[in-house]
Amino acid sequence: MPVKKYKTIDLNADGNRCGESHPIAKLTWKEVDAIRDAREEKGLTYRELAERYGVTLWCIRDVCNYRSWCNRPVYEKRIKI
């Protein structure tokens, strides 16, 4: 008998994938929190953070200014893989 495999995805209030569950996400919530802390507490530049995490300056800017990764997931859903 084959084993059915499932994974849990995070959804926002509109029912869309968000955070780590988004198909093109390059960061995790842990990294996002670390980026925001490093920017606010240590004063690291966008460039320094972008190089450290392997993403663009614009990605770091949007994370730090809460334009992206601004809301924690509201719902979880299991999907078959």
PDB file of C-alpha atoms in Angstrom, residues 6 11 21-22 28-29 33-34 39 47 49 51-52 57-60 62 68-70 73-75 77-78:
ATOM      1  CA  TYR A   6       1.428  15.604   2.696  1.00  0.00           C
ATOM      2  CA  LEU A  11      -1.924  30.878   4.187  1.00  0.00           C
ATOM      3  CA  SER A  21       5.326  28.311   2.087  1.00  0.00           C
ATOM      4  CA  HIS A  22       5.353  30.695  -0.864  1.00  0.00           C
ATOM      5  CA  THR A  28      12.709  31.718   6.405  1.00  0.00           C
ATOM      6  CA  TRP A  29      10.878  33.450   9.260  1.00  0.00           C
ATOM      7  CA  ASP A  33      13.595  38.132  12.220  1.00  0.00           C
ATOM      8  CA  ALA A  34      17.418  38.068  12.251  1.00  0.00           C
ATOM      9  CA  ARG A  39      19.261  46.283  10.881  1.00  0.00           C
ATOM     10  CA  ARG A  47      24.097  45.755   1.166  1.00  0.00           C
ATOM     11  CA  LEU A  49      22.553  42.044   4.830  1.00  0.00           C
ATOM     12  CA  GLU A  51      25.378  39.727   0.796  1.00  0.00           C
ATOM     13  CA  ARG A  52      25.033  37.778   4.032  1.00  0.00           C
ATOM     14  CA  LEU A  57      19.116  44.867  -1.779  1.00  0.00           C
ATOM     15  CA  TRP A  58      15.466  45.400  -2.653  1.00  0.00           C
ATOM     16  CA  CYS A  59      14.443  42.203  -0.892  1.00  0.00           C
ATOM     17  CA  ILE A  60      16.244  43.331   2.281  1.00  0.00           C
ATOM     18  CA  ASP A  62      11.226  45.400   1.717  1.00  0.00           C
ATOM     19  CA  SER A  68       7.168  41.927   2.458  1.00  0.00           C
ATOM     20  CA  TRP A  69       7.052  39.264   5.142  1.00  0.00           C
ATOM     21  CA  CYS A  70       4.767  41.650   7.035  1.00  0.00           C
ATOM     22  CA  PRO A  73       0.353  33.123   8.557  1.00  0.00           C
ATOM     23  CA  VAL A  74      -3.287  33.012   9.639  1.00  0.00           C
ATOM     24  CA  TYR A  75      -4.178  29.503   8.476  1.00  0.00           C
ATOM     25  CA  LYS A  77      -3.523  23.743   5.119  1.00  0.00           C
ATOM     26  CA  ARG A  78      -2.320  20.232   4.355  1.00  0.00           C
TER      27      ARG A  78
END
